[in-house]
Coordinates of N, CA and C in Angstrom, one line a residue:
X1 N 75.6 191.9 51.9 CA 76.9 192.2 51.3 C 77.4 193.6 51.7
X2 N 78.4 193.6 52.6 CA 78.8 194.9 53.1 C 79.5 195.8 51.9
X3 N 80.2 195.1 51.0 CA 80.8 195.9 50.0 C 79.8 196.5 49.0
X4 N 78.7 195.8 48.8 CA 77.6 196.3 47.9 C 77.0 197.5 48.6
X5 N 76.8 197.4 49.9 CA 76.2 198.6 50.6 C 77.1 199.8 50.6
X6 N 78.4 199.6 50.8 CA 79.3 200.7 50.7 C 79.3 201.3 49.3
X7 N 79.3 200.4 48.3 CA 79.2 200.9 46.9 C 78.0 201.8 46.6
X8 N 76.8 201.3 47.2 CA 75.6 202.1 47.0 C 75.7 203.5 47.7
X9 N 76.3 203.5 48.9 CA 76.6 204.8 49.6 C 77.4 205.7 48.8
X10 N 78.5 205.2 48.2 CA 79.4 206.0 47.5 C 78.7 206.5 46.2
X11 N 78.0 205.7 45.5 CA 77.3 206.2 44.3 C 76.2 207.2 44.6
X12 N 75.5 207.0 45.8 CA 74.5 208.0 46.2 C 75.1 209.3 46.5
X13 N 76.4 209.3 46.9 CA 77.0 210.6 47.2 C 77.3 211.5 46.0
X14 N 77.3 210.8 44.8 CA 77.5 211.5 43.6 C 76.3 212.3 43.2
X15 N 76.3 213.6 43.1 CA 75.1 214.4 42.9 C 74.8 214.3 41.4
X16 N 73.5 214.3 41.2 CA 73.0 214.2 39.8 C 73.2 215.6 39.1
X17 N 73.4 215.5 37.8 CA 73.7 216.7 37.0 C 72.4 217.6 37.0
X18 N 72.6 218.9 36.9 CA 71.5 219.8 36.8 C 71.8 220.7 35.5
X19 N 70.7 221.0 34.8 CA 70.7 221.8 33.7 C 71.0 223.3 34.0
X20 N 71.8 224.0 33.2 CA 72.0 225.4 33.5 C 70.9 226.2 32.8
X21 N 70.3 227.2 33.6 CA 69.3 228.1 33.1 C 69.8 229.5 33.1
X22 N 70.0 230.0 31.9 CA 70.5 231.4 31.7 C 69.6 232.4 32.5
X23 N 70.3 233.4 33.0 CA 69.6 234.4 33.9 C 69.8 235.8 33.1
X24 N 68.8 236.6 33.1 CA 68.9 237.9 32.5 C 70.0 238.7 33.1
X25 N 70.7 239.5 32.4 CA 71.8 240.3 33.0 C 71.2 241.3 34.0
X26 N 72.0 241.5 35.0 CA 71.6 242.4 36.1 C 71.5 243.8 35.6
X27 N 70.5 244.6 36.1 CA 70.5 246.0 35.8 C 71.7 246.7 36.3
X28 N 72.3 247.4 35.4 CA 73.5 248.2 35.8 C 73.4 249.6 35.2
X29 N 72.8 250.5 36.0 CA 72.6 251.9 35.6 C 73.7 252.8 36.2
X30 N 74.6 253.2 35.5 CA 75.7 254.1 36.0 C 75.1 255.4 36.5
X31 N 75.7 256.0 37.6 CA 75.3 257.3 38.0 C 76.0 258.4 37.2
X32 N 75.2 259.4 36.7 CA 75.8 260.5 35.8 C 77.1 261.0 36.6
X33 N 78.1 261.3 35.8 CA 79.3 261.8 36.3 C 79.7 263.0 35.4
X34 N 78.9 264.1 35.4 CA 79.2 265.2 34.6 C 79.0 264.9 33.1
X35 N 80.0 265.3 32.3 CA 79.9 265.1 30.9 C 80.7 263.9 30.4
X36 N 81.4 263.3 31.3 CA 82.3 262.2 31.0 C 81.6 260.8 30.9
X37 N 82.4 259.8 30.7 CA 81.9 258.4 30.8 C 81.5 258.0 32.1
X38 N 80.3 257.4 32.2 CA 79.8 256.8 33.5 C 79.8 255.3 33.5
X39 N 80.1 254.7 34.6 CA 80.1 253.2 34.6 C 79.9 252.7 35.9
X40 N 79.5 251.4 36.0 CA 79.3 250.8 37.3 C 79.5 249.3 37.2
X41 N 79.8 248.6 38.3 CA 79.9 247.1 38.3 C 78.9 246.6 39.3
X42 N 78.1 245.6 38.9 CA 77.2 245.0 39.8 C 77.2 243.5 39.7
X43 N 77.0 242.8 40.8 CA 77.1 241.3 40.7 C 76.0 240.7 39.7
X44 N 76.3 239.7 38.9 CA 75.4 239.0 38.2 C 74.7 237.9 38.9
X45 N 73.4 237.9 39.1 CA 72.7 236.8 39.8 C 72.9 235.5 39.1
X46 N 72.9 234.4 39.9 CA 73.0 233.0 39.4 C 71.6 232.4 39.2
X47 N 70.6 232.9 39.8 CA 69.2 232.3 39.7 C 69.2 231.0 40.3
X48 N 68.6 230.0 39.6 CA 68.5 228.6 40.1 C 69.7 227.8 40.0
X49 N 70.8 228.3 39.4 CA 72.0 227.6 39.2 C 73.0 227.6 40.4
X50 N 72.5 227.0 41.5 CA 73.2 227.1 42.8 C 74.5 226.2 42.7
X51 N 74.5 225.1 41.9 CA 75.6 224.3 41.8 C 76.8 225.1 41.1
X52 N 76.5 225.9 40.1 CA 77.6 226.7 39.4 C 78.0 227.8 40.3
X53 N 77.0 228.4 41.1 CA 77.3 229.4 42.0 C 78.3 228.9 43.1
X54 N 78.1 227.7 43.6 CA 79.0 227.2 44.6 C 80.3 226.9 44.1
X55 N 80.5 226.5 42.8 CA 81.8 226.3 42.2 C 82.5 227.7 42.1
X56 N 81.7 228.7 41.7 CA 82.3 230.1 41.6 C 82.9 230.6 42.9
X57 N 82.1 230.3 44.0 CA 82.6 230.8 45.2 C 83.8 230.0 45.7
X58 N 83.9 228.8 45.4 CA 85.1 228.0 45.8 C 86.3 228.4 44.9
X59 N 86.1 228.8 43.7 CA 87.1 229.3 42.8 C 87.5 230.7 43.0
X60 N 86.8 231.4 43.8 CA 87.0 232.9 44.1 C 86.7 233.6 42.8
X61 N 85.7 233.2 42.1 CA 85.4 233.8 40.8 C 84.2 234.8 41.0
X62 N 84.3 236.0 40.5 CA 83.2 236.9 40.6 C 82.8 237.2 39.2
X63 N 81.5 237.1 39.0 CA 80.8 237.4 37.7 C 80.0 238.6 37.8
X64 N 80.3 239.6 37.1 CA 79.7 241.0 37.3 C 79.2 241.5 35.9
X65 N 78.3 242.5 36.0 CA 77.8 243.2 34.8 C 78.5 244.6 34.9
X66 N 79.2 244.9 33.8 CA 79.7 246.2 33.6 C 78.8 247.1 32.8
X67 N 78.3 248.1 33.4 CA 77.3 249.0 32.7 C 78.1 250.3 32.4
X68 N 78.0 250.8 31.1 CA 78.6 252.0 30.7 C 77.6 252.9 30.0
X69 N 77.8 254.2 30.2 CA 76.9 255.2 29.6 C 77.7 256.4 29.2
X70 N 77.5 256.8 28.0 CA 78.2 258.0 27.4 C 77.2 259.2 27.3
X71 N 77.2 260.0 28.3 CA 76.2 261.1 28.3 C 76.8 262.4 27.6
X72 N 78.0 262.3 27.0 CA 78.7 263.4 26.4 C 78.2 263.6 25.0
X73 N 78.6 264.7 24.3 CA 78.2 265.0 23.0 C 79.3 264.3 22.0
X74 N 80.2 263.7 22.5 CA 81.3 263.1 21.6 C 81.5 261.6 21.8
X75 N 81.7 260.9 20.7 CA 82.0 259.5 20.8 C 83.3 259.2 21.5
X76 N 83.4 258.0 22.0 CA 84.6 257.6 22.7 C 84.9 256.2 22.4
X77 N 86.2 255.8 22.7 CA 86.7 254.4 22.4 C 87.1 253.8 23.8
X78 N 86.4 252.8 24.2 CA 86.7 252.0 25.4 C 87.6 250.8 25.0
X79 N 88.8 250.7 25.6 CA 89.7 249.7 25.1 C 90.2 248.6 26.1
X80 N 90.1 248.9 27.4 CA 90.6 247.8 28.3 C 90.2 248.1 29.8
X81 N 90.3 247.1 30.6 CA 90.1 247.2 32.0 C 91.4 246.9 32.8
X82 N 91.7 247.6 33.8 CA 92.8 247.4 34.7 C 92.4 247.0 36.1
X83 N 93.1 245.9 36.6 CA 92.8 245.4 37.9 C 94.1 245.4 38.8
X84 N 93.9 245.5 40.1 CA 95.1 245.5 41.0 C 95.8 244.2 41.1
X85 N 96.9 244.2 41.8 CA 97.6 243.0 42.1 C 96.8 242.0 42.9
X86 N 96.8 240.8 42.6 CA 96.0 239.8 43.4 C 94.7 239.5 42.7
X87 N 94.4 240.2 41.6 CA 93.1 240.0 40.9 C 93.4 239.7 39.4
X88 N 92.8 238.8 38.8 CA 93.0 238.4 37.5 C 91.7 238.6 36.7
X89 N 91.7 239.3 35.6 CA 90.6 239.3 34.7 C 90.6 238.1 33.7
X90 N 89.5 237.4 33.7 CA 89.4 236.2 33.0 C 88.6 236.4 31.7
X91 N 88.9 235.5 30.7 CA 88.0 235.5 29.5 C 86.7 234.7 29.8
X92 N 85.7 234.8 29.0 CA 84.5 234.0 29.3 C 84.8 232.5 29.3
X93 N 85.7 232.0 28.4 CA 86.0 230.6 28.3 C 86.6 230.1 29.6
X94 N 87.6 230.9 30.2 CA 88.3 230.5 31.4 C 87.3 230.6 32.6
X95 N 86.4 231.5 32.6 CA 85.4 231.5 33.7 C 84.5 230.3 33.6
X96 N 84.0 230.0 32.4 CA 83.1 228.9 32.3 C 83.8 227.6 32.7
X97 N 85.1 227.4 32.4 CA 85.8 226.2 32.8 C 85.8 226.1 34.4
X98 N 85.8 227.2 35.1 CA 85.9 227.1 36.6 C 84.6 226.7 37.2
X99 N 83.5 226.9 36.5 CA 82.2 226.6 37.1 C 81.4 225.6 36.4
X100 N 82.0 224.9 35.5 CA 81.2 223.9 34.7 C 81.1 222.6 35.6
X101 N 80.1 221.8 35.3 CA 79.9 220.6 36.0 C 80.9 219.5 35.5
X102 N 81.2 218.6 36.4 CA 82.2 217.5 36.0 C 81.4 216.4 35.4
X103 N 81.3 216.4 34.1 CA 80.4 215.5 33.3 C 81.0 214.1 33.4
X104 N 82.3 213.9 33.3 CA 82.8 212.5 33.3 C 82.7 211.8 34.6
X105 N 82.4 212.6 35.7 CA 82.2 212.0 37.0 C 81.1 211.0 37.0
X106 N 80.1 211.2 36.2 CA 78.9 210.3 36.1 C 79.2 209.0 35.6
X107 N 80.4 208.8 34.9 CA 80.7 207.5 34.4 C 81.1 206.6 35.6
X108 N 81.3 207.1 36.8 CA 81.6 206.3 37.9 C 80.4 205.4 38.3
X109 N 79.1 205.8 37.9 CA 78.0 205.1 38.3 C 78.1 203.6 37.8
X110 N 78.4 203.4 36.5 CA 78.6 202.0 36.0 C 80.0 201.5 36.2
X111 N 81.0 202.4 36.3 CA 82.4 201.9 36.3 C 82.8 201.2 37.6
X112 N 82.4 201.8 38.7 CA 82.8 201.2 40.0 C 82.2 199.8 40.2
X113 N 80.8 199.7 40.0 CA 80.3 198.3 40.1 C 80.9 197.3 39.1
X114 N 81.2 197.8 37.9 CA 81.7 196.9 36.9 C 83.1 196.4 37.3
X115 N 83.9 197.3 37.8 CA 85.3 196.9 38.3 C 85.1 195.9 39.5
X116 N 84.2 196.1 40.4 CA 84.0 195.2 41.6 C 83.5 193.9 41.1
X117 N 82.6 193.9 40.1 CA 82.1 192.7 39.5 C 83.2 191.8 38.9
X118 N 84.1 192.5 38.2 CA 85.2 191.7 37.6 C 86.2 191.1 38.6
X119 N 86.3 191.8 39.7 CA 87.3 191.3 40.7 C 86.6 190.4 41.8
X120 N 85.3 190.2 41.8 CA 84.6 189.5 42.9 C 84.7 188.0 42.6
X121 N 84.9 187.3 43.6 CA 85.0 185.8 43.5 C 84.2 185.2 44.6
X122 N 83.7 184.0 44.3 CA 83.0 183.2 45.3 C 81.6 183.6 45.5
X123 N 80.8 182.8 46.3 CA 79.4 183.1 46.5 C 79.0 182.9 47.9
X124 N 79.9 182.6 48.8 CA 79.6 182.3 50.2 C 79.5 180.9 50.6
X125 N 80.2 180.0 49.9 CA 80.2 178.6 50.3 C 79.4 177.7 49.3
X126 N 79.7 176.3 49.5 CA 79.0 175.4 48.7 C 77.5 175.4 48.8
X127 N 77.0 175.7 49.9 CA 75.5 175.7 50.2 C 74.9 177.0 50.0
X128 N 75.7 178.0 49.5 CA 75.1 179.3 49.3 C 74.0 179.4 48.2
X129 N 72.9 180.0 48.5 CA 71.9 180.1 47.6 C 71.6 181.5 47.3
X130 N 71.6 182.0 46.2 CA 71.3 183.4 45.8 C 72.3 183.9 44.9
X131 N 72.2 185.2 44.5 CA 73.1 185.8 43.6 C 74.5 186.0 44.2
X132 N 75.5 185.7 43.3 CA 76.9 185.9 43.8 C 77.2 187.4 43.8
X133 N 78.3 187.8 44.5 CA 78.7 189.1 44.5 C 78.9 189.7 43.1
X134 N 79.5 188.9 42.2 CA 79.7 189.4 40.9 C 78.4 189.7 40.2
X135 N 77.4 188.9 40.4 CA 76.0 189.1 39.8 C 75.5 190.4 40.3
X136 N 75.6 190.6 41.7 CA 75.0 191.8 42.3 C 75.7 193.0 41.7
X137 N 77.0 193.0 41.6 CA 77.8 194.2 41.1 C 77.5 194.4 39.7
X138 N 77.3 193.3 38.9 CA 76.9 193.4 37.5 C 75.7 194.1 37.3
X139 N 74.6 193.7 38.1 CA 73.3 194.3 38.0 C 73.4 195.8 38.4
X140 N 74.3 196.1 39.4 CA 74.4 197.5 39.8 C 75.0 198.3 38.7
X141 N 76.0 197.6 37.9 CA 76.6 198.3 36.8 C 75.6 198.7 35.7
X142 N 74.7 197.8 35.5 CA 73.7 198.0 34.4 C 72.8 199.2 34.9
X143 N 72.4 199.2 36.1 CA 71.6 200.3 36.6 C 72.4 201.6 36.7
X144 N 73.7 201.5 37.0 CA 74.5 202.7 37.0 C 74.7 203.3 35.6
X145 N 74.7 202.4 34.6 CA 74.8 202.9 33.2 C 73.5 203.6 32.8
X146 N 72.4 203.1 33.2 CA 71.1 203.8 32.9 C 71.0 205.1 33.6
X147 N 71.7 205.3 34.8 CA 71.6 206.6 35.5 C 72.8 207.5 35.0
X148 N 73.9 206.9 34.8 CA 75.1 207.7 34.5 C 75.0 208.4 33.1
X149 N 74.6 207.6 32.1 CA 74.6 208.2 30.8 C 73.7 209.4 30.6
X150 N 72.4 209.3 31.1 CA 71.6 210.5 31.1 C 72.2 211.7 31.8
X151 N 72.8 211.4 33.0 CA 73.4 212.5 33.7 C 74.6 213.1 33.0
X152 N 75.4 212.2 32.3 CA 76.5 212.7 31.5 C 76.0 213.7 30.4
X153 N 74.8 213.3 29.7 CA 74.3 214.2 28.7 C 73.8 215.5 29.3
X154 N 73.1 215.4 30.4 CA 72.6 216.7 31.1 C 73.8 217.6 31.4
X155 N 74.9 217.1 32.0 CA 76.0 217.8 32.4 C 76.7 218.5 31.1
X156 N 76.9 217.8 30.1 CA 77.4 218.3 28.8 C 76.6 219.4 28.3
X157 N 75.3 219.2 28.3 CA 74.4 220.3 27.8 C 74.4 221.5 28.6
X158 N 74.5 221.3 29.9 CA 74.5 222.4 30.9 C 75.8 223.2 30.7
X159 N 76.9 222.5 30.6 CA 78.2 223.2 30.4 C 78.2 224.0 29.0
X160 N 77.6 223.4 28.0 CA 77.5 224.2 26.7 C 76.7 225.4 26.9
X161 N 75.6 225.3 27.6 CA 74.7 226.5 27.7 C 75.4 227.5 28.5
X162 N 76.1 227.1 29.6 CA 76.8 228.1 30.4 C 77.8 228.9 29.6
X163 N 78.6 228.1 28.8 CA 79.7 228.6 28.0 C 79.1 229.6 27.0
X164 N 78.0 229.2 26.4 CA 77.4 230.1 25.4 C 76.9 231.4 26.0
X165 N 76.3 231.3 27.1 CA 75.8 232.5 27.9 C 76.9 233.4 28.2
X166 N 78.0 232.9 28.8 CA 79.1 233.7 29.1 C 79.7 234.4 27.9
X167 N 79.8 233.7 26.8 CA 80.5 234.2 25.6 C 79.7 235.3 24.9
X168 N 78.3 235.0 24.8 CA 77.5 235.9 24.0 C 77.2 237.1 24.8
X169 N 77.2 237.1 26.1 CA 76.8 238.3 27.0 C 78.1 239.0 27.6
X170 N 79.2 238.5 27.2 CA 80.4 239.1 27.7 C 80.6 240.5 27.2
X171 N 81.2 241.4 28.1 CA 81.6 242.7 27.7 C 82.8 242.7 26.8
X172 N 82.9 243.6 25.8 CA 84.0 243.6 24.9 C 84.3 245.1 24.6
X173 N 85.6 245.5 24.4 CA 86.0 246.8 24.2 C 85.3 247.3 22.8
X174 N 85.2 248.6 22.7 CA 84.6 249.1 21.5 C 84.2 250.6 21.6
X175 N 83.6 251.1 20.6 CA 83.2 252.5 20.5 C 81.9 252.7 21.2
X176 N 81.8 253.8 21.9 CA 80.5 254.1 22.5 C 80.1 255.5 22.0
X177 N 79.1 255.6 21.3 CA 78.6 256.8 20.7 C 77.9 257.7 21.7
X178 N 77.8 259.0 21.4 CA 77.0 259.9 22.3 C 75.6 259.4 22.6
X179 N 75.3 259.4 23.9 CA 74.0 258.9 24.4 C 73.9 257.4 24.4
X180 N 74.9 256.7 24.1 CA 74.7 255.2 24.0 C 75.1 254.5 25.3
X181 N 74.4 253.5 25.6 CA 74.7 252.7 26.8 C 75.0 251.3 26.5
X182 N 75.8 250.6 27.3 CA 76.1 249.3 26.9 C 76.4 248.5 28.3
X183 N 76.1 247.2 28.3 CA 76.5 246.4 29.5 C 76.8 245.0 29.0
X184 N 77.6 244.4 29.8 CA 78.1 243.0 29.5 C 78.8 242.4 30.7
X185 N 79.0 241.1 30.6 CA 79.6 240.4 31.7 C 81.1 240.6 31.8
X186 N 81.7 240.7 32.9 CA 83.1 240.6 33.2 C 83.4 239.6 34.3
X187 N 84.6 239.1 34.2 CA 84.9 238.0 35.1 C 86.3 238.2 35.8
X188 N 86.3 238.2 37.1 CA 87.5 238.4 37.9 C 87.7 237.3 38.9
X189 N 88.9 236.9 39.1 CA 89.3 235.9 40.1 C 90.2 236.7 41.1
X190 N 89.8 236.6 42.3 CA 90.4 237.5 43.4 C 91.0 236.6 44.5
X191 N 92.2 236.8 44.9 CA 92.9 236.1 45.9 C 92.1 236.2 47.2
X192 N 91.6 237.4 47.5 CA 90.8 237.6 48.7 C 89.3 237.7 48.3
X193 N 88.5 236.6 48.6 CA 87.2 236.5 48.1 C 86.2 237.3 48.8
X194 N 86.6 238.0 49.9 CA 85.6 238.7 50.7 C 85.6 240.2 50.6
X195 N 86.5 240.8 49.8 CA 86.7 242.2 49.8 C 86.3 242.9 48.5
X196 N 86.1 244.2 48.5 CA 85.9 245.0 47.3 C 87.3 245.4 46.8
X197 N 87.4 245.7 45.5 CA 88.7 246.2 45.0 C 88.4 247.1 43.8
X198 N 89.4 248.0 43.5 CA 89.2 248.9 42.4 C 89.4 248.3 41.1
X199 N 88.7 248.9 40.1 CA 88.9 248.5 38.7 C 89.0 249.8 37.9
X200 N 90.0 249.8 37.0 CA 90.1 251.0 36.1 C 89.7 250.6 34.8
X201 N 88.9 251.5 34.1 CA 88.5 251.4 32.7 C 89.2 252.5 31.9
X202 N 90.0 252.0 31.0 CA 90.7 253.0 30.1 C 90.0 253.2 28.8
X203 N 89.8 254.5 28.5 CA 89.1 254.9 27.3 C 89.8 256.1 26.7
X204 N 89.4 256.4 25.5 CA 90.0 257.5 24.7 C 88.9 258.4 24.1
X205 N 89.0 259.7 24.3 CA 88.2 260.7 23.7 C 89.1 261.6 22.8
X206 N 88.8 261.5 21.5 CA 89.8 262.1 20.6 C 91.2 261.5 20.7
X207 N 92.2 262.3 21.0 CA 93.6 261.8 21.2 C 93.9 261.7 22.6
X208 N 93.0 261.9 23.6 CA 93.3 261.9 24.9 C 92.9 260.6 25.6
X209 N 93.8 260.0 26.3 CA 93.5 258.7 27.0 C 93.0 259.1 28.4
X210 N 92.0 258.5 28.9 CA 91.4 258.8 30.2 C 91.1 257.5 31.0
X211 N 90.9 257.7 32.3 CA 90.7 256.5 33.1 C 89.4 256.7 34.0
X212 N 88.5 255.8 34.0 CA 87.3 255.8 34.8 C 87.6 254.9 35.9
X213 N 87.5 255.3 37.2 CA 87.7 254.5 38.4 C 86.3 253.9 38.8
X214 N 86.4 252.6 38.9 CA 85.2 251.8 39.3 C 85.5 250.9 40.5
X215 N 84.5 250.3 41.1 CA 84.8 249.4 42.3 C 84.0 248.1 42.1
X216 N 84.7 247.1 42.2 CA 84.0 245.7 42.2 C 83.6 245.5 43.7
X217 N 82.3 245.4 43.9 CA 81.8 245.3 45.3 C 82.1 243.9 45.9
X218 N 82.2 243.9 47.2 CA 82.4 242.7 48.0 C 81.2 241.8 47.8
X219 N 81.4 240.5 47.8 CA 80.2 239.6 47.8 C 79.3 239.8 48.9
X220 N 78.0 239.5 48.7 CA 77.0 239.6 49.8 C 77.3 238.5 50.8
X221 N 77.1 238.7 52.1 CA 77.3 237.7 53.1 C 76.5 236.4 52.8
X222 N 77.1 235.3 53.0 CA 76.4 234.0 52.7 C 75.4 233.6 53.8

């Protein structure tokens, strides 16, 4: 049955879901800059989560760790990041949506054979012996259900883990006391996926607003 073989090829092309495994935050040690605020941006590794990494590359998403250090004798308030035109700073939720696995895709495992089974007619003539096309596709639908449902669960669990990791480890504005260091994830979507770009960090010491100039590094060559 040619249609059954083509269906098997189509279903085989659907990748199985993979669980997301959180990775420790990258080390981000700012270089001392006199008595003022010091900061740095370094890429966050993806570890074994190559599928999510591939989606991030396709979406031009950069996930980085922002490291800050206050070597001064006074506390300061960090309140926002500024990015150039062509770059968008994303929330953890928006970044997770870009790289999550397509969980509903796994319902195609039982759905396609079930639809073919419902529309199949005949069995090859009056003298035909063996299962009809409808029976073959029906069996494939059952097998697809046994494969698709576990993959659906794995994908949903993976997406939940990824979203939780992004949200709990994300950088947020706040006060930085003397001698205190802090790091967290930041998310940028850049129209040009291959270049470095400047990032400004706005903070306040006393009544004076100041700006720390940082650089988002270009991605490593693939």
